[in-house]
Amino acid sequence: MNRPFSRAALVATLVTLAPLSSLAGSVYLNGVLIDGVTNQKFEKASVRIDEAGNVHIEAAGYRVSTVTTPTPAAPTPSAAQAVVPAGGAATAAPAAQAVPTAGTASAQPAVATATQQPTRITQRYWLVTEQTVPGMTEYDIEVYVNSRWLRKLRGNEDQVVADITQHLKPGANQVMLMARKISTGSKRSDSPKHLFRVIIGEGNEGGGNVMIDNPLIRFQTSAAESKDITQEFTLTTR
């Protein structure tokens, strides 16, 4: 006599047998491919197998992220998949892992986590100034890094291009820019088109030129302004 199966039991059977079939397709979690993920258990999930044999798992509270897995001993693949709870922090591990919303993703001791502060700076960081017409804004800008005075950028000088990597530390840095009005007497200009701009970011030097390909801080003032301006930023190095 045939014994009836509950829907839950049937789904569990399909999920268990799917990897054993030579014609089985890929596995997707909330629409994202997770082939290679092992030893996972999803709570309150629905499973659908399409006509191509692909397994689609819909589970609220889970998301898939790609995290970097550097190791100090020897080169390893640059990225691994990890399934982490929505709103949580992804933790790198040699194999992809999934955790429920209330849990945390574990990592083996030898592998650095995605949130671990770097021990050294691998990029170069540049400060570059731009002025529509030098001196027209009548502002000087002072630069502070981690509460230490770095330099003054004068409004009447030519463009400044400076490598500031040595003044930064690995991880988060506090950068403060203070624009001070230096006008004496009548203003040279009150046009908002006369700008004094400071850009700080990751870049490279070559052929006598510097190109900032990842600007991280933008600060500017114009001749139309009349008050001192101070702005603080957080610059995270890598």
Coordinates of N, CA and C in Angstrom, one line a residue, residues 134-213:
P134 N 42.9 81.2 -10.4 CA 43.6 81.3 -9.1 C 43.5 82.7 -8.5
G135 N 43.1 82.7 -7.2 CA 43.0 83.9 -6.5 C 41.7 84.6 -6.5
M136 N 40.8 84.2 -7.4 CA 39.5 84.9 -7.5 C 38.6 84.6 -6.3
T137 N 38.7 83.4 -5.7 CA 37.8 83.1 -4.6 C 38.2 83.8 -3.3
E138 N 39.5 84.2 -3.2 CA 40.0 84.8 -2.0 C 39.9 84.0 -0.8
Y139 N 40.1 82.7 -1.0 CA 40.1 81.7 0.1 C 41.4 81.0 0.2
D140 N 41.9 80.7 1.4 CA 42.9 79.7 1.6 C 42.3 78.5 2.3
I141 N 42.8 77.3 2.1 CA 42.2 76.1 2.7 C 43.3 75.4 3.4
E142 N 43.1 75.1 4.7 CA 44.0 74.4 5.5 C 43.5 72.9 5.7
V143 N 44.5 72.0 5.6 CA 44.2 70.6 5.6 C 44.7 69.9 6.9
Y144 N 43.8 69.2 7.6 CA 44.2 68.5 8.8 C 43.9 67.0 8.6
V145 N 44.8 66.1 9.0 CA 44.6 64.7 8.9 C 44.8 64.1 10.3
N146 N 43.8 63.4 10.8 CA 43.8 62.8 12.1 C 44.2 63.8 13.2
S147 N 43.6 65.0 13.1 CA 43.8 66.1 14.0 C 45.2 66.7 14.0
R148 N 46.0 66.4 12.9 CA 47.3 67.0 12.7 C 47.3 67.9 11.5
W149 N 47.8 69.1 11.6 CA 47.9 70.0 10.5 C 48.8 69.4 9.4
L150 N 48.3 69.4 8.2 CA 49.1 68.9 7.1 C 49.7 70.0 6.2
R151 N 48.9 70.9 5.7 CA 49.4 72.0 4.9 C 48.3 73.0 4.6
K152 N 48.8 74.2 4.1 CA 47.8 75.2 3.7 C 47.8 75.3 2.2
L153 N 46.6 75.3 1.6 CA 46.5 75.5 0.1 C 46.1 76.9 -0.1
R154 N 46.9 77.7 -0.8 CA 46.7 79.1 -1.0 C 45.9 79.3 -2.3
G155 N 45.0 80.3 -2.2 CA 44.1 80.5 -3.3 C 44.8 81.2 -4.5
N156 N 46.0 81.8 -4.2 CA 46.7 82.5 -5.3 C 47.9 81.7 -5.8
E157 N 48.0 80.5 -5.5 CA 49.1 79.6 -6.0 C 48.6 78.7 -7.1
D158 N 49.5 78.2 -7.8 CA 49.2 77.2 -8.9 C 48.6 75.9 -8.4
Q159 N 48.2 75.1 -9.3 CA 47.6 73.8 -8.9 C 48.6 73.0 -8.0
V160 N 48.0 72.4 -6.9 CA 48.8 71.5 -6.0 C 48.5 70.1 -6.3
V161 N 49.5 69.2 -6.5 CA 49.3 67.8 -6.6 C 50.3 67.2 -5.6
A162 N 49.7 66.5 -4.6 CA 50.6 66.0 -3.5 C 50.2 64.6 -3.1
D163 N 51.2 63.7 -3.0 CA 51.0 62.3 -2.5 C 50.9 62.4 -0.9
I164 N 49.8 62.1 -0.4 CA 49.6 62.2 1.1 C 49.5 60.8 1.8
T165 N 49.9 59.7 1.0 CA 49.8 58.4 1.6 C 50.5 58.2 2.9
Q166 N 51.7 58.8 3.0 CA 52.5 58.6 4.2 C 51.9 59.3 5.4
H167 N 50.9 60.2 5.3 CA 50.3 60.8 6.4 C 49.0 60.1 6.8
L168 N 48.7 59.0 6.2 CA 47.5 58.3 6.5 C 47.8 57.0 7.2
K169 N 46.9 56.4 7.9 CA 47.1 55.2 8.6 C 46.1 54.1 8.0
P170 N 46.4 52.8 8.1 CA 45.5 51.8 7.6 C 44.1 52.0 8.2
G171 N 43.1 51.9 7.4 CA 41.7 51.9 7.9 C 41.2 53.4 7.9
A172 N 40.4 53.7 8.9 CA 39.6 55.0 8.9 C 40.6 56.2 9.3
N173 N 40.5 57.3 8.5 CA 41.2 58.5 8.8 C 40.2 59.7 8.8
Q174 N 40.5 60.6 9.8 CA 39.6 61.8 9.8 C 40.4 62.9 9.1
V175 N 39.7 63.5 8.1 CA 40.2 64.6 7.3 C 39.3 65.8 7.5
M176 N 40.0 66.9 7.8 CA 39.2 68.2 8.0 C 39.8 69.2 7.1
L177 N 38.9 69.9 6.4 CA 39.3 71.0 5.5 C 38.6 72.3 6.0
M178 N 39.5 73.4 6.1 CA 39.0 74.6 6.6 C 39.3 75.7 5.6
A179 N 38.2 76.3 5.0 CA 38.4 77.4 4.1 C 38.2 78.7 4.8
R180 N 39.3 79.6 4.7 CA 39.2 80.8 5.4 C 39.3 82.0 4.4
K181 N 38.3 82.9 4.5 CA 38.3 84.1 3.6 C 39.4 85.0 4.0
I182 N 40.1 85.4 3.0 CA 41.3 86.3 3.2 C 41.2 87.7 2.5
S183 N 39.9 88.0 2.1 CA 39.7 89.2 1.4 C 40.0 90.4 2.3
T184 N 40.6 91.4 1.8 CA 40.8 92.7 2.4 C 40.4 93.8 1.5
G185 N 39.4 94.5 1.9 CA 38.8 95.6 1.0 C 37.8 95.0 0.1
S186 N 37.7 95.5 -1.1 CA 36.6 95.1 -2.0 C 36.9 93.7 -2.6
K187 N 35.8 93.0 -2.8 CA 36.0 91.6 -3.3 C 36.4 91.6 -4.8
R188 N 37.3 90.7 -5.1 CA 37.8 90.5 -6.5 C 36.7 90.0 -7.4
S189 N 35.8 89.1 -6.8 CA 34.7 88.5 -7.5 C 33.7 88.0 -6.6
D190 N 32.5 88.0 -7.0 CA 31.4 87.4 -6.3 C 30.6 86.3 -7.1
S191 N 31.3 85.8 -8.1 CA 30.7 84.9 -9.1 C 30.8 83.5 -8.5
P192 N 29.7 82.7 -8.5 CA 29.7 81.3 -8.1 C 30.5 80.4 -9.1
K193 N 30.8 81.0 -10.2 CA 31.6 80.2 -11.2 C 33.1 80.2 -10.9
H194 N 33.5 81.1 -10.1 CA 34.9 81.1 -9.7 C 35.1 80.1 -8.5
L195 N 35.6 79.0 -8.7 CA 35.6 77.9 -7.7 C 37.1 77.6 -7.3
F196 N 37.2 77.1 -6.0 CA 38.4 76.6 -5.5 C 38.0 75.2 -4.9
R197 N 38.6 74.1 -5.6 CA 38.1 72.8 -5.3 C 39.3 71.9 -4.8
V198 N 39.1 71.0 -3.8 CA 40.1 70.1 -3.4 C 39.5 68.7 -3.5
I199 N 40.3 67.8 -4.2 CA 39.9 66.4 -4.4 C 41.0 65.5 -3.8
I200 N 40.6 64.5 -3.0 CA 41.5 63.6 -2.4 C 40.9 62.2 -2.7
G201 N 41.8 61.3 -3.2 CA 41.4 60.0 -3.6 C 42.5 59.1 -4.0
E202 N 42.2 57.8 -4.4 CA 43.2 56.9 -4.8 C 43.6 57.2 -6.2
G203 N 44.9 57.1 -6.5 CA 45.3 57.4 -7.9 C 46.7 56.8 -8.2
N204 N 47.1 57.0 -9.4 CA 48.4 56.5 -9.8 C 49.2 57.6 -10.6
E205 N 50.5 57.4 -10.6 CA 51.4 58.4 -11.3 C 52.0 57.7 -12.4
G206 N 52.1 58.4 -13.6 CA 52.8 57.8 -14.7 C 53.0 58.9 -15.8
G207 N 54.1 58.9 -16.4 CA 54.4 59.8 -17.5 C 54.4 61.3 -17.0
G208 N 54.7 61.5 -15.8 CA 54.6 62.9 -15.3 C 53.2 63.4 -14.9
N209 N 52.3 62.5 -15.0 CA 50.9 62.9 -14.7 C 50.3 62.0 -13.5
V210 N 49.4 62.6 -12.8 CA 48.7 61.9 -11.8 C 47.2 61.8 -12.1
M211 N 46.7 60.6 -12.1 CA 45.3 60.4 -12.3 C 44.6 59.8 -11.1
I212 N 43.6 60.5 -10.6 CA 42.8 60.0 -9.5 C 41.6 59.2 -10.0
D213 N 41.7 57.9 -9.9 CA 40.7 57.0 -10.5 C 39.6 56.7 -9.5

